[in-house]
Amino acid sequence: MAAINSPFTLKGLTLKNRIVMPPMCQYSVSAKDGIPTDWHFVHYVSRAVGGAGLIIVEMTDVEPDGRITDKDLGLWSDAHIPAFKRIVDEVHKYGAKIGVQIAHAGRKAEDAAQPVGASDVPVQGENRKAPRALSTDEVKAMVVKYKEAARRAVEAGFDTIELHGAHGYLIHQFQSPGINSRTDEYGQNYALFGVEVIEAVRSVMPADMPLILRISAIEYMDGGYDLEHSIAVAKQYRDAGVDMFHVSTGGEAPPGARKPGFHPGYQVPFARAYRKELGVPVIAVGNLDNPSLAEATLSNEDADLVAVGRGMLRDPYWALHAIQQIAGAGEPPVQYERAFR
């Protein structure tokens, strides 16, 4: 059996294949209330029909001012649960599993009247509102907001939860020496906020539900952290309860002298390093929409799962097509079987 079409099990989660649709913001909540719309329903369910093993719903925020824009999803209220549950239940009908990425944009909250962050350090080189540093008490309250969002995700029936610790959002802001200039306990240990969020979220998750954390393995801004720093932080996250890392890079600010490659598979070496150093499964991402490259990434044991973002935006049936190309067959919905035989 081809690696891409082989099942994968982590705790109580079993996927029918190794293909992940990663979180990609749709900016489509026209009512600005954080509640998923029919667009989100069709968007995610079509990728389940299209054969993805795991779908991770886009960045979903723990408070209104934690959104990148006011058209993003939220889980700050129990009123959000039914619309998410509708998506989850329909995705399950097609044999896919589904998670949700819980997050806070921090200093990158574009529509917040006053963005907050680990510090009052603004995003370099961008015309954004200056953030206000969270007080120590506000940081502790924020941990509770993540916990409550996770509780709602569990009630909605999600199979897994992903925390967003990448791309310059709030958890990333705390773990970055170039962004976090705090003098309290959250500045003395760059992993502390993330660890407390992980422990709080785990406390409301079933024991057999995996917790994923997306992380930027390196930063590209001048003076940004390197792989050694992020792995040291990630080890604390793992020990606090993270079961799998979704390994990306950058996103914290415009690149300086060190720039991302953007060539196919450019982030795979970081996934490989995490898998080796941390001894837990990893998701690789980054221009992996060539099925042969995705298969090689898995077959070479560089990663346990492959995430294909833009490829799935272009083609909702990317997974079915990739499996057909690599393995010669797959398990399309019965309605589509005659097109795949």
Short mmCIF file of C-alpha atoms in Angstrom, two decimals, residues 50-262:
data_model
loop_
_atom_site.label_atom_id
_atom_site.label_comp_id
_atom_site.label_asym_id
_atom_site.label_seq_id
_atom_site.Cartn_x
_atom_site.Cartn_y
_atom_site.Cartn_z
CA GLY A 50 -12.94 14.79 -1.81
CA GLY A 51 -11.13 12.18 0.25
CA ALA A 52 -9.11 14.04 2.89
CA GLY A 53 -8.23 11.94 5.92
CA LEU A 54 -8.18 14.86 8.36
CA ILE A 55 -9.66 18.32 7.94
CA ILE A 56 -8.61 21.09 10.32
CA VAL A 57 -11.02 24.01 10.46
CA GLU A 58 -9.44 27.42 10.05
CA MET A 59 -8.16 29.63 12.88
CA THR A 60 -11.08 29.94 15.32
CA ASP A 61 -10.66 32.53 18.03
CA VAL A 62 -11.16 32.57 21.77
CA GLU A 63 -12.53 36.12 21.97
CA PRO A 64 -13.89 38.69 19.48
CA ASP A 65 -10.76 40.85 19.58
CA GLY A 66 -8.65 37.73 19.05
CA ARG A 67 -9.67 37.50 15.39
CA ILE A 68 -7.40 38.55 12.54
CA THR A 69 -10.47 40.21 11.04
CA ASP A 70 -14.07 40.52 12.16
CA LYS A 71 -15.03 38.00 9.45
CA ASP A 72 -13.18 35.14 11.18
CA LEU A 73 -14.64 32.23 13.13
CA GLY A 74 -14.95 32.13 16.90
CA LEU A 75 -15.61 29.79 19.80
CA TRP A 76 -16.01 32.34 22.56
CA SER A 77 -19.70 31.52 23.11
CA ASP A 78 -21.84 28.42 23.44
CA ALA A 79 -23.97 29.96 20.69
CA HIS A 80 -21.24 28.95 18.24
CA ILE A 81 -21.49 25.22 18.98
CA PRO A 82 -24.50 24.18 16.82
CA ALA A 83 -23.09 25.52 13.54
CA PHE A 84 -19.77 23.77 14.12
CA LYS A 85 -21.57 20.55 15.08
CA ARG A 86 -23.49 20.67 11.80
CA ILE A 87 -20.20 20.71 9.88
CA VAL A 88 -18.63 17.98 12.03
CA ASP A 89 -21.58 15.62 11.68
CA GLU A 90 -21.69 15.99 7.89
CA VAL A 91 -17.91 15.56 7.48
CA HIS A 92 -18.09 12.32 9.43
CA LYS A 93 -20.60 10.88 6.94
CA TYR A 94 -17.82 10.70 4.33
CA GLY A 95 -15.25 8.91 6.46
CA ALA A 96 -13.11 11.96 7.24
CA LYS A 97 -12.07 13.18 10.67
CA ILE A 98 -12.14 16.83 11.60
CA GLY A 99 -10.37 19.11 14.04
CA VAL A 100 -10.42 22.83 14.75
CA GLN A 101 -7.56 25.27 15.22
CA ILE A 102 -8.05 27.37 18.34
CA ALA A 103 -6.16 30.63 18.48
CA HIS A 104 -5.83 34.30 19.30
CA ALA A 105 -4.26 36.72 16.82
CA GLY A 106 -2.66 38.89 19.52
CA ARG A 107 -0.87 41.84 18.00
CA LYS A 108 -1.96 40.74 14.52
CA ALA A 109 -5.67 41.39 15.24
CA GLU A 110 -6.36 43.85 12.43
CA ASP A 111 -9.89 44.90 13.38
CA ALA A 112 -9.45 45.13 17.15
CA ALA A 113 -9.71 48.69 18.44
CA GLN A 114 -6.65 47.94 20.58
CA PRO A 115 -4.74 44.74 19.80
CA VAL A 116 -3.12 42.97 22.72
CA GLY A 117 0.01 40.88 22.77
CA ALA A 118 2.77 39.39 24.84
CA SER A 119 4.41 42.83 24.72
CA ASP A 120 3.80 46.23 23.17
CA VAL A 121 6.26 45.39 20.38
CA PRO A 122 4.60 46.17 17.02
CA VAL A 123 4.96 44.05 13.90
CA GLN A 124 8.13 45.13 12.14
CA GLY A 125 7.79 46.86 8.81
CA GLU A 126 4.00 46.83 8.69
CA ASN A 127 1.48 49.61 9.21
CA ARG A 128 -0.48 48.02 12.04
CA LYS A 129 -2.01 49.29 15.24
CA ALA A 130 0.42 49.26 18.16
CA PRO A 131 -0.44 46.44 20.58
CA ARG A 132 -0.94 46.73 24.32
CA ALA A 133 0.88 44.25 26.50
CA LEU A 134 -1.41 41.96 28.45
CA SER A 135 -1.10 42.25 32.21
CA THR A 136 -0.12 39.14 34.16
CA ASP A 137 -3.71 38.72 35.34
CA GLU A 138 -4.97 39.14 31.76
CA VAL A 139 -2.58 36.43 30.59
CA LYS A 140 -3.98 34.05 33.16
CA ALA A 141 -7.53 34.97 32.11
CA MET A 142 -6.57 34.32 28.49
CA VAL A 143 -5.57 30.77 29.39
CA VAL A 144 -9.11 30.21 30.64
CA LYS A 145 -10.52 31.54 27.36
CA TYR A 146 -8.53 28.90 25.44
CA LYS A 147 -9.83 26.27 27.84
CA GLU A 148 -13.45 27.30 27.34
CA ALA A 149 -13.04 27.36 23.56
CA ALA A 150 -11.65 23.83 23.72
CA ARG A 151 -14.58 22.70 25.84
CA ARG A 152 -16.94 24.00 23.18
CA ALA A 153 -14.95 22.23 20.46
CA VAL A 154 -15.34 18.95 22.32
CA GLU A 155 -19.08 19.57 22.70
CA ALA A 156 -19.31 20.21 18.95
CA GLY A 157 -17.90 16.73 18.33
CA PHE A 158 -14.47 17.53 16.88
CA ASP A 159 -12.06 14.60 16.70
CA THR A 160 -8.97 16.61 17.58
CA ILE A 161 -7.94 20.14 18.55
CA GLU A 162 -5.02 22.13 17.16
CA LEU A 163 -3.54 25.10 19.00
CA HIS A 164 -2.01 27.82 16.84
CA GLY A 165 1.52 28.48 18.05
CA ALA A 166 2.84 29.64 14.67
CA HIS A 167 2.77 32.53 12.20
CA GLY A 168 3.13 35.31 14.73
CA TYR A 169 -0.13 34.81 16.62
CA LEU A 170 -0.47 35.01 20.39
CA ILE A 171 1.19 31.78 21.56
CA HIS A 172 4.01 32.43 19.08
CA GLN A 173 4.37 35.96 20.44
CA PHE A 174 5.05 34.59 23.91
CA GLN A 175 7.57 31.97 22.69
CA SER A 176 9.58 34.50 20.66
CA PRO A 177 12.48 36.35 22.34
CA GLY A 178 12.28 38.96 19.60
CA ILE A 179 8.64 39.76 20.42
CA ASN A 180 8.29 38.89 24.12
CA SER A 181 10.00 41.57 26.21
CA ARG A 182 8.04 40.88 29.39
CA THR A 183 9.67 41.04 32.82
CA ASP A 184 7.20 38.78 34.65
CA GLU A 185 7.18 34.97 34.72
CA TYR A 186 5.91 34.88 31.13
CA GLY A 187 9.05 36.65 29.97
CA GLN A 188 11.38 34.50 32.03
CA ASN A 189 10.15 31.28 30.40
CA TYR A 190 9.15 31.75 26.77
CA ALA A 191 7.18 28.48 26.80
CA LEU A 192 5.15 29.18 29.95
CA PHE A 193 2.05 30.70 28.34
CA GLY A 194 1.86 27.91 25.78
CA VAL A 195 2.38 25.28 28.48
CA GLU A 196 -0.43 26.72 30.60
CA VAL A 197 -2.76 26.85 27.59
CA ILE A 198 -1.91 23.24 26.71
CA GLU A 199 -2.54 22.02 30.25
CA ALA A 200 -5.82 23.94 30.47
CA VAL A 201 -7.05 22.66 27.11
CA ARG A 202 -6.04 19.09 27.93
CA SER A 203 -8.08 19.28 31.13
CA VAL A 204 -11.33 19.52 29.13
CA MET A 205 -10.39 17.08 26.36
CA PRO A 206 -11.09 13.34 26.47
CA ALA A 207 -7.94 11.46 27.39
CA ASP A 208 -7.86 9.66 24.04
CA MET A 209 -8.28 12.83 21.93
CA PRO A 210 -4.97 13.98 20.40
CA LEU A 211 -3.83 17.56 20.86
CA ILE A 212 -1.93 19.10 17.93
CA LEU A 213 0.12 22.28 18.05
CA ARG A 214 1.13 24.23 14.96
CA ILE A 215 4.50 25.85 15.42
CA SER A 216 6.89 28.02 13.46
CA ALA A 217 10.16 26.10 13.62
CA ILE A 218 12.20 29.20 12.75
CA GLU A 219 11.55 32.91 12.37
CA TYR A 220 12.55 34.93 9.31
CA MET A 221 12.69 38.42 10.82
CA ASP A 222 16.17 39.75 11.56
CA GLY A 223 17.18 38.47 14.98
CA GLY A 224 14.46 35.81 14.90
CA TYR A 225 14.78 32.52 16.73
CA ASP A 226 16.31 29.40 15.22
CA LEU A 227 15.49 25.71 15.22
CA GLU A 228 17.34 25.05 18.46
CA HIS A 229 15.15 27.56 20.33
CA SER A 230 11.86 26.29 18.92
CA ILE A 231 12.68 22.66 19.65
CA ALA A 232 13.55 23.54 23.25
CA VAL A 233 10.16 25.27 23.56
CA ALA A 234 8.40 22.40 21.79
CA LYS A 235 9.83 19.88 24.25
CA GLN A 236 8.06 21.74 27.04
CA TYR A 237 4.87 21.74 24.97
CA ARG A 238 5.20 18.01 24.37
CA ASP A 239 5.71 17.31 28.05
CA ALA A 240 2.65 19.44 28.87
CA GLY A 241 0.43 17.34 26.62
CA VAL A 242 0.94 17.98 22.89
CA ASP A 243 0.70 14.72 20.94
CA MET A 244 1.64 15.96 17.46
CA PHE A 245 3.32 19.01 15.92
CA HIS A 246 2.22 20.68 12.70
CA VAL A 247 5.53 22.14 11.59
CA SER A 248 5.59 25.41 9.67
CA THR A 249 7.92 28.44 9.71
CA GLY A 250 7.85 32.21 9.94
CA GLY A 251 4.83 34.47 9.79
CA GLU A 252 5.88 36.64 12.70
CA ALA A 253 6.97 39.66 10.62
CA PRO A 254 8.27 40.49 7.14
CA PRO A 255 11.42 38.45 6.41
CA GLY A 256 14.82 40.02 6.92
CA ALA A 257 18.09 38.61 5.60
CA ARG A 258 16.84 35.03 6.05
CA LYS A 259 14.00 34.36 3.65
CA PRO A 260 11.74 31.35 3.08
CA GLY A 261 12.46 29.30 -0.03
CA PHE A 262 8.86 28.64 -1.11
#
